[in-house]
Each structure stands twice: as C-alpha cells, then as structure tokens.
Coordinates of C-alpha atoms in Angstrom, one line a residue:
X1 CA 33.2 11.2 -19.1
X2 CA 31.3 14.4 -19.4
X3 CA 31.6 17.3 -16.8
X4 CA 28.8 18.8 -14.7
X5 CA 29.4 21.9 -13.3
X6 CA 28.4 22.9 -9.5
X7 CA 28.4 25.1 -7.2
X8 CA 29.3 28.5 -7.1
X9 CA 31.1 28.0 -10.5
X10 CA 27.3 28.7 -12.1
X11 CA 27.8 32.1 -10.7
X12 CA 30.9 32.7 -13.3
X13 CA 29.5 31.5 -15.7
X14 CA 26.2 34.0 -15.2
X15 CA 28.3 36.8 -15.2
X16 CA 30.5 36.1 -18.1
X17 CA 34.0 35.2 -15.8
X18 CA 36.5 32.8 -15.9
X19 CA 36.6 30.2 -13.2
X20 CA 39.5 30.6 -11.2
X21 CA 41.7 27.6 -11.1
X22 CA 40.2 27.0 -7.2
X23 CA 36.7 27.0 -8.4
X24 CA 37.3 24.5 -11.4
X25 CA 38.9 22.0 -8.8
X26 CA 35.2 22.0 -7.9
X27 CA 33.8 20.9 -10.1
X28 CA 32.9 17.0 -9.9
X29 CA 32.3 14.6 -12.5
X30 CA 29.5 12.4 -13.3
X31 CA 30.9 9.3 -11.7
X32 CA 31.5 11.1 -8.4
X33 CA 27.8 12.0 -8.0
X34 CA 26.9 8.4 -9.4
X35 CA 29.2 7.0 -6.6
X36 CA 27.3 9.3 -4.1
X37 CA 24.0 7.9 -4.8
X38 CA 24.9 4.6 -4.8
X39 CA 27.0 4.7 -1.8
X40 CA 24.6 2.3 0.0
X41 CA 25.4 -0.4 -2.5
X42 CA 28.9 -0.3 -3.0
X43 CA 31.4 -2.9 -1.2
X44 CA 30.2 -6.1 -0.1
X45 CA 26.9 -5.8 0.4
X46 CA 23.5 -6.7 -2.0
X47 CA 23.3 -4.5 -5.5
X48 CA 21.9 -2.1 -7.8
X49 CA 22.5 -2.3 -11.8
X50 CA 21.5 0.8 -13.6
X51 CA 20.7 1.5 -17.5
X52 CA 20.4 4.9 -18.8
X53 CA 18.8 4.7 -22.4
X54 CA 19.2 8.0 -25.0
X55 CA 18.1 7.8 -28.4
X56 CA 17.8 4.3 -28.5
X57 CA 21.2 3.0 -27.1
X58 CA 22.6 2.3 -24.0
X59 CA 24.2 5.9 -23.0
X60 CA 25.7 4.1 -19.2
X61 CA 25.2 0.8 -17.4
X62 CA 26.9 0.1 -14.5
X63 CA 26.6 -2.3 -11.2
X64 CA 27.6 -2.1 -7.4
X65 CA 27.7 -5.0 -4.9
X66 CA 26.6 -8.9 -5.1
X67 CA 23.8 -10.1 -6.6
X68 CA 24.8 -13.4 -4.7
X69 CA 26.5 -12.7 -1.3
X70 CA 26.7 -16.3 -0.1
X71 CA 28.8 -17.4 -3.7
X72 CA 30.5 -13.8 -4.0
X73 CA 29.1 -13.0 -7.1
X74 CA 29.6 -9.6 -8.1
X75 CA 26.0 -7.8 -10.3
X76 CA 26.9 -7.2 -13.7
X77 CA 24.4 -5.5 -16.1
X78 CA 23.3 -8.7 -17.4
X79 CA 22.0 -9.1 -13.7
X80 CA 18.9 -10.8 -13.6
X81 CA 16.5 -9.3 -11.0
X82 CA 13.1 -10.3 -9.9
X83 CA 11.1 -7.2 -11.3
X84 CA 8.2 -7.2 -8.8
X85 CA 5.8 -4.6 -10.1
X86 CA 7.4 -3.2 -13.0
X87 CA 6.3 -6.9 -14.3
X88 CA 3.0 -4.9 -15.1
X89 CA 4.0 -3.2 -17.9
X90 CA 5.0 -6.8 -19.5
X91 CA 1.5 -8.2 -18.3
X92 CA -0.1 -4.9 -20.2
X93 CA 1.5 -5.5 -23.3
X94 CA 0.5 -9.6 -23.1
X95 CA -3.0 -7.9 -23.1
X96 CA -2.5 -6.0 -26.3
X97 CA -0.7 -8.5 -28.2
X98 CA -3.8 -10.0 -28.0
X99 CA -5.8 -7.1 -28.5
X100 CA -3.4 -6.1 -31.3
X101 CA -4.4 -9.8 -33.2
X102 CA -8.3 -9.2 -32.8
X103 CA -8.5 -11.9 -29.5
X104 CA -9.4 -9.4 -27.3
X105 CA -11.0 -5.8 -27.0
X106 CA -11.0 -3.5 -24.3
X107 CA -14.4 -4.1 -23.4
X108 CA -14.5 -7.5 -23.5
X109 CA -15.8 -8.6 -19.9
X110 CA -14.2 -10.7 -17.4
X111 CA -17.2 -13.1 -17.7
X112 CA -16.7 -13.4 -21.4
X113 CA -13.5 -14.8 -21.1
X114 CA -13.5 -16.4 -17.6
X115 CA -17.2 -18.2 -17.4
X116 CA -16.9 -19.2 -14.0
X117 CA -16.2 -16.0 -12.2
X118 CA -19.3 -15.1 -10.1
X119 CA -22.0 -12.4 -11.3
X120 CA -20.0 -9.7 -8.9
X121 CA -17.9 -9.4 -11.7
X122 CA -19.7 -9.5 -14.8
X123 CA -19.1 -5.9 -15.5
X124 CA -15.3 -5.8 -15.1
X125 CA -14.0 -5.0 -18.3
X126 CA -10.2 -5.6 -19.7
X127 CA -9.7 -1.8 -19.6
X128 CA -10.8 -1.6 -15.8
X129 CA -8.2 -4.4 -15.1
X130 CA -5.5 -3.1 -16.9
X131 CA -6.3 0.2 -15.2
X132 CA -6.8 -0.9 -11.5
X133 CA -10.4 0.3 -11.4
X134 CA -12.2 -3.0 -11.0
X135 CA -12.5 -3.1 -7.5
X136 CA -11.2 -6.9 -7.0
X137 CA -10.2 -7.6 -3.3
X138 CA -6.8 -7.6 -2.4
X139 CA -5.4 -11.5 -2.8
X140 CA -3.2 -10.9 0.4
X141 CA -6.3 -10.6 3.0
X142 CA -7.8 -13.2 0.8
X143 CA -5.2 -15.8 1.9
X144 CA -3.3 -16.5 5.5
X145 CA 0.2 -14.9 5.9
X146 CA 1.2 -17.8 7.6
X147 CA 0.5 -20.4 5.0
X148 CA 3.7 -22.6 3.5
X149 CA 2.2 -23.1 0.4
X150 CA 3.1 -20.2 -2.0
X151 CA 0.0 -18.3 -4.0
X152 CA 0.2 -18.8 -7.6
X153 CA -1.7 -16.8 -10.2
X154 CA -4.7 -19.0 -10.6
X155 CA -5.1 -20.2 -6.9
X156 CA -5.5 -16.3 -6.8
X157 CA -8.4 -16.6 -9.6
X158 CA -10.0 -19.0 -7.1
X159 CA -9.7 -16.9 -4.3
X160 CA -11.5 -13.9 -6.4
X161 CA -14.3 -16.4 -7.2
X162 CA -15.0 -17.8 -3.4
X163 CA -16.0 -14.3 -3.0
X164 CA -19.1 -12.3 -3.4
X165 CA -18.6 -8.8 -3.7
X166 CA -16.2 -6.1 -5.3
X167 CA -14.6 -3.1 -2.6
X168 CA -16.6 -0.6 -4.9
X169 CA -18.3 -0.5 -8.2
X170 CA -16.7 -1.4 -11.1
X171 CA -15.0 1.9 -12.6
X172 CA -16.2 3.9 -9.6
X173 CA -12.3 4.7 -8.5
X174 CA -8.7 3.5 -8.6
X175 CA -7.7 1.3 -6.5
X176 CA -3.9 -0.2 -7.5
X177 CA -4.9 -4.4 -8.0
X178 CA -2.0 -6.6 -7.9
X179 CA -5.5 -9.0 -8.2
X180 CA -6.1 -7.5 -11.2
X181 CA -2.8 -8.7 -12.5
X182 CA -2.6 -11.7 -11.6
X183 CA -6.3 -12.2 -12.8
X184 CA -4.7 -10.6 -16.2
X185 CA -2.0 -13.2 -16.5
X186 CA -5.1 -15.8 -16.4
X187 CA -7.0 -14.1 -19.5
X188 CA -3.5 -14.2 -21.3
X189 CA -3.6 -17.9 -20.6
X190 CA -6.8 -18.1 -21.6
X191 CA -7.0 -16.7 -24.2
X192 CA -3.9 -17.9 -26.0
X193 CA -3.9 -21.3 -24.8
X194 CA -0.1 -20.9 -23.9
X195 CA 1.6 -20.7 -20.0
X196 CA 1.8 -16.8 -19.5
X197 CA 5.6 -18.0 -18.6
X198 CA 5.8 -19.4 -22.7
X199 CA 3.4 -16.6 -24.1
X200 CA 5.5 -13.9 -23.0
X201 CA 8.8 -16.0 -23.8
X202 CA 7.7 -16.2 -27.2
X203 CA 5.6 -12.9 -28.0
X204 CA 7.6 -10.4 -25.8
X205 CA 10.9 -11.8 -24.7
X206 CA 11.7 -13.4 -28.3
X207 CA 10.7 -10.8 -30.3
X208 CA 12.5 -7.9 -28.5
X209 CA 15.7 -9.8 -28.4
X210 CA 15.3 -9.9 -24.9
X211 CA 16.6 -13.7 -24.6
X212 CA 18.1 -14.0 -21.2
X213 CA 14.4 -12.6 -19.3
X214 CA 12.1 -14.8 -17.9
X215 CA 9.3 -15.9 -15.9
X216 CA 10.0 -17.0 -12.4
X217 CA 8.7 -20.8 -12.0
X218 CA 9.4 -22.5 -8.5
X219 CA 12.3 -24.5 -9.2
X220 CA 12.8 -23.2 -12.7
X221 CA 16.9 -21.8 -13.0
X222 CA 17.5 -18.3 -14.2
X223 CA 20.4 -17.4 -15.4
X224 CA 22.6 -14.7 -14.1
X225 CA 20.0 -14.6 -11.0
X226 CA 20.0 -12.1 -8.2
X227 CA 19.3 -13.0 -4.8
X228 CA 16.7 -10.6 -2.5
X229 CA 18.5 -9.6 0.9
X230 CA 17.9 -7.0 4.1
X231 CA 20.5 -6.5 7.0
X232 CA 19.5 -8.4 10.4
X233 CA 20.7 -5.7 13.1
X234 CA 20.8 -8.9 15.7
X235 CA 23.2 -11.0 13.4
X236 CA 24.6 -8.1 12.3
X237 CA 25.0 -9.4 8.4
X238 CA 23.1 -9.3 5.5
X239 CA 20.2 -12.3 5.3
X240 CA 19.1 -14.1 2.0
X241 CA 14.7 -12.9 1.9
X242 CA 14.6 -14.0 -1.4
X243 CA 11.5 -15.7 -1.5
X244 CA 7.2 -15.2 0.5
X245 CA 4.4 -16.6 -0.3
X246 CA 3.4 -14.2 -3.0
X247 CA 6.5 -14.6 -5.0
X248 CA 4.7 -17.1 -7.5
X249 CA 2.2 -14.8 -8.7
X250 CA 3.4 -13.9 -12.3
X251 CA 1.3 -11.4 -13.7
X252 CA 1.8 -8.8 -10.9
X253 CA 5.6 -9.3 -10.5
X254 CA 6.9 -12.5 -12.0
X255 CA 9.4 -11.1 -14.6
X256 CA 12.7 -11.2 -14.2
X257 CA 15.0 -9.7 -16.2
X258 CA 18.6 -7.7 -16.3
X259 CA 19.0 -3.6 -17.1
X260 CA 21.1 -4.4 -20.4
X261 CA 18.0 -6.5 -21.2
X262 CA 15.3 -3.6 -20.0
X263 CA 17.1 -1.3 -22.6
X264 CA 15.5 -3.9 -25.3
X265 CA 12.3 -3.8 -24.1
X266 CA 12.7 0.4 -23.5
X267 CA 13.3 0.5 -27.8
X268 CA 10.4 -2.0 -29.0
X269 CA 8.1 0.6 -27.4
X270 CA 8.9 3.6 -29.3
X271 CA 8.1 1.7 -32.7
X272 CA 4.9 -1.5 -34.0
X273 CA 7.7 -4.4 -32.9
X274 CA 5.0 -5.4 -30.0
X275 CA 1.8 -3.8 -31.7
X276 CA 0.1 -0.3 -33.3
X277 CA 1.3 3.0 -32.1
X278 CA -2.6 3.5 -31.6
X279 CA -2.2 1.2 -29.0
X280 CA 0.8 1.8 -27.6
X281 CA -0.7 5.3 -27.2
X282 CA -3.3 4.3 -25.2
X283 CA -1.1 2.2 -22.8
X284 CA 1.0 5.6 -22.1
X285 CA -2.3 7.6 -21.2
X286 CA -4.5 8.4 -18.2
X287 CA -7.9 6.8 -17.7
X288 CA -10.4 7.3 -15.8
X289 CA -14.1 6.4 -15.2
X290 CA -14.8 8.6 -18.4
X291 CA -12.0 7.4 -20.9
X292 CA -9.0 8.4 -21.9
X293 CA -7.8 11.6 -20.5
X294 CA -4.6 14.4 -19.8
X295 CA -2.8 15.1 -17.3
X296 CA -2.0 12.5 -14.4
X297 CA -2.9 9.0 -13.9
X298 CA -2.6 5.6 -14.6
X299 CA -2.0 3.6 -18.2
X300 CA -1.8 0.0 -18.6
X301 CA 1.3 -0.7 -16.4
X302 CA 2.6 2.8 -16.4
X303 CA 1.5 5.5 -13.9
X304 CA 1.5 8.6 -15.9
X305 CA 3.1 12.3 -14.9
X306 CA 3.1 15.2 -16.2
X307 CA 5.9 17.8 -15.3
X308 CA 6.7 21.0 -17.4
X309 CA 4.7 19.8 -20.3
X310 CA 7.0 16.4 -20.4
X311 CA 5.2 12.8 -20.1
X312 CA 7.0 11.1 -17.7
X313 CA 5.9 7.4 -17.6
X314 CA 6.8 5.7 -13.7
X315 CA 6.4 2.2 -12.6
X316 CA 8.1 0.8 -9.4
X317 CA 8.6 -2.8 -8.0
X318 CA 8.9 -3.8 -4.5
X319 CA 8.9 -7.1 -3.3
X320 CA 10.4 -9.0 -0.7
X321 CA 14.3 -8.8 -1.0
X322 CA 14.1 -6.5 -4.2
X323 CA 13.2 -2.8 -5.2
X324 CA 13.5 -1.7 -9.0
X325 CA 12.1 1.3 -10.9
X326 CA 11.6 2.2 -14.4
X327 CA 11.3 6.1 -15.9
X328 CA 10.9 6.7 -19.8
X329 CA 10.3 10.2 -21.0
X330 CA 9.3 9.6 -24.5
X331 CA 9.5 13.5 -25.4
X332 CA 13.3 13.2 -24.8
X333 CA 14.0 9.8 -25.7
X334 CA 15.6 9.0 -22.3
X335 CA 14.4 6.2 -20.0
X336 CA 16.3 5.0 -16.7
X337 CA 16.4 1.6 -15.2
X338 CA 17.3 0.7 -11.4
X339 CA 17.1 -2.8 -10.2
X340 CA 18.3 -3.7 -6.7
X341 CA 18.2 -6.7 -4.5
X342 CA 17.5 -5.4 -1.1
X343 CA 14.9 -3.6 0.8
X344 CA 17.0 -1.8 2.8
X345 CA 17.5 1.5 0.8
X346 CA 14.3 3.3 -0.6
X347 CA 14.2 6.6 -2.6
X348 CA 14.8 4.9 -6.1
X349 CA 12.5 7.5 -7.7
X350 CA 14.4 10.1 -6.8
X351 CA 17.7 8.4 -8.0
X352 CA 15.8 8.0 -11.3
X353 CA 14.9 11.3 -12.0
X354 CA 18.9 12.5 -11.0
X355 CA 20.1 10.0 -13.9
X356 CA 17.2 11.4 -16.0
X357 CA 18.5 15.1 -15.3
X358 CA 22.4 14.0 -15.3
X359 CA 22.3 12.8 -18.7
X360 CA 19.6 14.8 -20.1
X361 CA 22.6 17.4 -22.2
X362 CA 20.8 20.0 -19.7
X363 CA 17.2 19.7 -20.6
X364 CA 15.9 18.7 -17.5
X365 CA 16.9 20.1 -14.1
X366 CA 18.7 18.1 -11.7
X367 CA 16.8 17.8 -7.9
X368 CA 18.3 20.0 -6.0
X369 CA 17.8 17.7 -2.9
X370 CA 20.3 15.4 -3.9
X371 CA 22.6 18.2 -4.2
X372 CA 21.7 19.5 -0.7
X373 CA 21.9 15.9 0.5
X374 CA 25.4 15.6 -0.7
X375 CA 26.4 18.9 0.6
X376 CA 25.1 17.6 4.0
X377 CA 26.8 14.2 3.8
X378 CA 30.6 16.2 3.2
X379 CA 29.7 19.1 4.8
X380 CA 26.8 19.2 7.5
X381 CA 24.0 20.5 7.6
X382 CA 24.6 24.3 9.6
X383 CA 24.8 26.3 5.9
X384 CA 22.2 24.2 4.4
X385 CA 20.2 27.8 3.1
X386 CA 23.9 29.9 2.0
X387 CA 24.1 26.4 -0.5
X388 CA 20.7 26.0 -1.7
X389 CA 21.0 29.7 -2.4
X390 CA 24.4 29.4 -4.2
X391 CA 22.7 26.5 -6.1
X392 CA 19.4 28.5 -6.8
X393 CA 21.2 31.4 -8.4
X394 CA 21.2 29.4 -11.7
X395 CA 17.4 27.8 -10.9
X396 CA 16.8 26.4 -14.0
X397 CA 19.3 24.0 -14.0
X398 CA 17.7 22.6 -10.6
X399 CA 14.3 21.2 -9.9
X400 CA 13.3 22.6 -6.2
X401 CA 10.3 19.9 -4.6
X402 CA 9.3 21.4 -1.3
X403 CA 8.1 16.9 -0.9
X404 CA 11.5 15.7 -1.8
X405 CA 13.1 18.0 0.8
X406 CA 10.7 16.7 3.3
X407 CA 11.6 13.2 2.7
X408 CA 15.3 13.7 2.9
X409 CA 14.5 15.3 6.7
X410 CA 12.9 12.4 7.0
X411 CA 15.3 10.1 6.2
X412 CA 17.2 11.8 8.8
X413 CA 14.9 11.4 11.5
X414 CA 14.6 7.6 10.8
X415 CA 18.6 7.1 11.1
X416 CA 17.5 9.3 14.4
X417 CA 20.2 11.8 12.4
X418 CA 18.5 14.3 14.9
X419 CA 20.3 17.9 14.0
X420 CA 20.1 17.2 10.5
X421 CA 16.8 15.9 10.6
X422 CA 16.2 19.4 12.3
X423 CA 17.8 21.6 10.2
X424 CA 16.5 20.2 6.6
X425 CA 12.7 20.6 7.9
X426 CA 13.4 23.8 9.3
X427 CA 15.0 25.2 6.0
X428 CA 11.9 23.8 4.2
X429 CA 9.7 26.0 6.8
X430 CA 11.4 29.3 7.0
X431 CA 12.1 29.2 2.5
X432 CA 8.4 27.6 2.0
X433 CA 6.5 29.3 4.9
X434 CA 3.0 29.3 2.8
X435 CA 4.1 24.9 2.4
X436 CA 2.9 22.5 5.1
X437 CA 5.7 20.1 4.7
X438 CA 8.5 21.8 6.6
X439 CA 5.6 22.2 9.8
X440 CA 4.4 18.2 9.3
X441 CA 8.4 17.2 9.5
X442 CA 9.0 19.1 12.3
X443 CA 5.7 18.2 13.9
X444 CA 6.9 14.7 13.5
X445 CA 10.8 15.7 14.8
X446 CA 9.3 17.0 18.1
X447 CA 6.5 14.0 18.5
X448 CA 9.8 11.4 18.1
X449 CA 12.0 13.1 20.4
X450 CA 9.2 13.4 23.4
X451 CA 8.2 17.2 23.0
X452 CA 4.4 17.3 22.3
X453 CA 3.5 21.0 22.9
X454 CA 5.9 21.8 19.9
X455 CA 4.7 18.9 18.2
X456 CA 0.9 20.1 18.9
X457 CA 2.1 23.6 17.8
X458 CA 3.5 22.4 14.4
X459 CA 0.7 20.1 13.8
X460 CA -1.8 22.9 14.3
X461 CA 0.5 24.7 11.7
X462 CA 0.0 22.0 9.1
X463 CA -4.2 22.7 9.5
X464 CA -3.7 26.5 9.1
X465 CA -1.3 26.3 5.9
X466 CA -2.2 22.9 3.8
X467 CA -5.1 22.9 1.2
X468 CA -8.1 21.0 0.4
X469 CA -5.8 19.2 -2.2
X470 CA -3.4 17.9 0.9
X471 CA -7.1 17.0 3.5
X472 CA -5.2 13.7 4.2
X473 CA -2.5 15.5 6.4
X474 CA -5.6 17.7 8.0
X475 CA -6.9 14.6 8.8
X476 CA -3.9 13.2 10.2
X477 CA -2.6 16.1 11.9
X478 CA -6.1 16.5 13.6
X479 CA -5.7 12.8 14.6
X480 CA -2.2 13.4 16.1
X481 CA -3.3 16.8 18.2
X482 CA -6.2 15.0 19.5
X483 CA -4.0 11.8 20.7
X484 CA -0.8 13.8 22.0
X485 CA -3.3 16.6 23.9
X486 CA -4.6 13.4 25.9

C-alpha cells in the first residue's frame, strides 16, 4: 500500500529535513483515510463498493457493509446496484450506436421517429434530448405520487403526448429531463426493434464484457443484487426502500450494474469498441443552444467540468434507497466509481474527487476539506485555522473550495453539531472575507438556533459580498431578511 504523507511532515520535506521518528508515526496510510470516508458504511449497516480505474485497470476495489441486510449478505465488488442516473450515460451511448450505424442522426426529430407525438414537439431533436434542452415536462407532476401502479418508460411516452405544451422552447435553456430519457429509451426501441433491456444486453453489456449488468424488469432476478435502505429513527433500524413508483423507468435510471463491472464500461470508452472517437468526442463536450462548445456543461450523459485545464466528466444517481457517482478524467486516465445502497449519507462527489486525488501519483490535489474534516472528527474543531495553515504551507498538494468548506459546516449544523457547525463557517469567513459562503452558513447557524438579528446581520453580509454570478443567494438572502424582520 502506498504512503501519503500529512501534516506538518510537508514542512520537512520543504525545507530539505529529515522527519523525526515522531513525525513519521504521522503519517497515515491510504487505507486509514479510505476507512475515514467510508466510516458511515462500515459494520452492519447498507454499503458502498468503490472502483478506482488507472491506465485501464483496476488500481483498488473494495466494499463496506450489506448489500442485503435482511439475508446478511456482505457487498463485494461484483455488487450489483441500481445505478439511478448514471444509467444516462448507457442510454447516450444506445443513441450513438445507432447513430454510429447510420439509423439515426443528431437532428433527426422526435416526430420523425415517434409519429404520434403531438405538434408541441416536432422540433425536439435527438441532440436536444440527449442534452436536456427540449423542454419536456417533468413525468413526476405528470402522474399521482400516490398511484400503486409503477411508471414504466412508455406509459411515460403517453404522459408526454396527453400534453400540449413544452416548459420553454425547444433549445431555449437546460433544463435536466429524466423525460427526456425515458423518451430516449423509446427511440432506442424504436428504432432497433429490440426491448431497450435486450438492445443494451446485446450492443453494450455483451460487447464490453460487461456480462453480469442489466436492465431492471419488475420481477426480473439480478444477480449479485443490492437492496436500497434508509435508517427509521422511530424503529431505530435500517428499512428496506428499495423500490417507488418511478423505479421502472429504464432509460433514466434502470441499469444496474457492479463497480468491477463499471471498470469495463470506463475502458470501451477510451477506444471505437462502442463507436467513432468522433463521436465519442462529442458525447464528452458541452452543448448549448449554439453547438458544441468549451468550458462547462452538459454532454450526452456526462455533465462536463473543467478544473486547471483537466476535463472532468461527472454524472450522479440518486434514487430511492441508492446514491452512486461516476468521475473519469480522461487527461489522466483515472476514473472513480461509488455505488451505495442508502440515502442516508450524501457528499459522494466529494469522496470521488479524494480517490481521484489519492491515487493520482500527486497530480491532482487532494480537498483539503476532507483533511480538515478528519482533523475535526479526531481532534475538534478549536485549531481548525493552525491545521489548515499547517496543511496550506505545501498548497499545491491540496485543493482549497471556499463551497466544499461550506457544506462540511453544514453538515454540521444538520447533525445540529452546533460548535463545529460554528467554527467551520467562521473559519471560511475570517480566511475568505471577500467570499459569501462563510456569511450564508453562519446566517443559516444563527436562523436555526433562534437568533435572527445576527442572522439578519449575516444575511445582509451575503448581499454586500456575493456577485452577479451567485444572484440566487441575493435573492434568497433578501427573501430570508424580509421574513425574519417580520
């Protein structure tokens, strides 16, 4: 296992010193950090597999907790999980296949394909789908919560055509569509005259070796199947969720599929296996209303990022009883894979982007708020700015996001955590005084815990500092003056 260095120990090493003996029994493997941010899943409780991928093979993979609690069955990494939204990835490559063999084009229109959909939609393209920019109403206001029967992809087709307008114009905005999915999946079927469940058996699953995935079917086994779960404070245990209404749509969510089995997928896109590299380039770049373009945005089934000149290529799933994310940076041939099977614990992007940085050989800086966190969760939180600073000495190894340290106050203040909640935003004020995140979490600290003339104070705080780019939390902080001066 290799060694990561932390800690004062960077200072040594600056300054061309030996580690004393002490400051070596500080340093802390990989595992031990691994451990830490998987502490929520370890023991008997639901799980989370995890894949880290470098230069096309499987550089770690390892499981905590139960992917069945009621049978005691442990998650391995052949852990089959229900993907949710990182299905749409899958669904975007079904689309190119097809595009790849000359069925399809990206301008073919919705109409073209499906006849019967109403003249709302007869400028919807495949490219406006694929890129959430058709404007197609949301299938879950379309159809009661408190029906028995479960939505399936083309009952969701039908709900689309009962109605008689789009949210906005067709390539006007983005707007993420799990419609626009689901209505995907339908052209696939379409199209190929194949079940989207056999299509993507036999064009994806088969020919990326990728032979234990599948598509979830009511009633259909799966082997080596999770189980969704969330903790029930009243009963005090951990309750089987496994299954809504919407868990029958396919082409928004309907994969499911095991991290060892991820790492197949992760290679057949870095060469033609699937389809062209023209393609494949077009899938891992932003559009918008005017084409193709840089910088940030959505593909087909990737949102796209760019951070110190590196693509980083993001797509998260959440769904009832499971939470998964996938990250691929294709400039360093490193892609991560998380797949859990509760919604209890959030901040899977973040873990991401620490396995990213921890097996990177040092080419991409580790966030230094799980650092801090860890330091708070051994430690406390009273020296949180003599760490940071001991860490920031040797700054590029550690990525500093004012956002990130936000949301770990905040994720104090929901476990109502109150003097760490309070110390973590007021770091993030007095080292980022010109940010408006430290003043919006301690806005919200003081609004929680009954004190609204500092809340008022810190809200006003947030109006003065924030920019144009950040109006939302204006908005909002004008909203929340105007209801706590009443």
């Amino acid at each position: 296992m290799k060694y990561t260095y932390l800690l004062v120990i960077f200072l040594f090493i600056i300054s061309g010193c030996k580690p004393t003996e002490e400051l070596v029994k500080k340093r802390e493997t990989n595992q031990d950090l691994i451990n830490f941010v998987f502490r929520n899943y370890i023991g008997e409780r639901p799980s989370a597999s995890f894949t880290v991928i470098k230069d096309g093979k499987i550089e770690d993979c390892q499981s905590f907790g139960y992917a069945d609690l009621e049978n005691k069955i442990r998650a391995n990494c052949e852990t089959n999980y229900r993907l949710a939204s990182v299905t749409k990835q899958f669904t975007a490559m079904g689309i190119l296949i097809l595009i790849n063999q000359g069925k399809l084009n990206f301008e073919t229109k919705l109409t073209q394909v499906i006849p019967e959909f109403p003249d709302y939609g007869k400028e919807i393209t495949i490219k406006n789908l694929l890129t959430h920019r058709s404007g197609l109403q949301d299938y879950s206001k379309l159809y009661p919560r408190d029906s028995e029967i479960p939505l399936v992809d083309k009952e969701v087709l039908n709900l689309l055509i009962a109605q008689d307008s789009l949210l906005f114009p067709v390539n006007t905005q983005f707007k993420y569509s799990n419609s626009g999915y689901a209505v995907l999946a339908m052209i696939i079927e379409r199209v190929s005259g194949k079940t989207f469940k056999r299509f993507m058996e036999e064009e994806i699953f088969k020919n990326t070796g990728m032979t234990n995935s599948t598509i979830y079917v009511k009633g259909a086994p799966i082997k080596n199947r999770a189980f969704g779960y969330t903790f029930n404070d009243s009963l005090n245990k951990y309750i089987n969720i496994d299954q809504n209404i919407w868990s029958a749509i396919q082409g928004d969510g309907g994969v499911y599929s095991s991290v060892s089995e991820y790492a197949k997928w992760d290679n057949s896109l870095y060469d033609e296996t699937l389809v062209s590299s023209d393609l494949l380039n077009d899938a891992f770049s932003s559009w918008d209303e005017n084409g193709k373009t840089e910088g940030n945005g959505y593909g087909f089934g990737w949102f796209i990022e760019m951070e110190n000149g590196k693509k980083y290529l993001r797509h998260s799933g959440s769904t009832t009883g499971f939470i998964n994310i996938s990250l691929r940076i294709p400039s360093e041939k490193l892609s991560v894979a998380i797949f859990t099977n509760t919604v209890d614990f959030g901040g899977l992007r973040r873990t991401a982007a620490f396995l990213a940085s921890l097996y990177s050989n040092g080419q991409l800086p580790i966030p230094i708020d799980v650092m801090i966190e860890k330091e708070i969760t051994n430690n406390g939180s009273e020296e949180i700015k003599t760490y940071y600073d001991t860490l920031i000495v040797s700054k590029d190894n550690y990525k500093v996001d004012t956002e990130d340290l936000t949301r770990l106050g905040f994720s104090y203040l929901r476990k109502d955590e109150k003097e760490d909640a309070f110390n973590v935003f007021t770091f993030v004020k007095m080292e980022f005084p010109q940010n408006f995140e430290g003043y919006i979490g301690l806005a919200h600290y003081y609004k929680k815990y009954g004190n609204n003339e500092k809340a008022i104070e810190y809200f006003k705080k947030v109006i003065e500092v924030a920019t144009s780019d950040e109006q939302r939390h204006i908005d909002f902080s004008k909203k929340m003056i105007k209801e706590l001066s009443e």
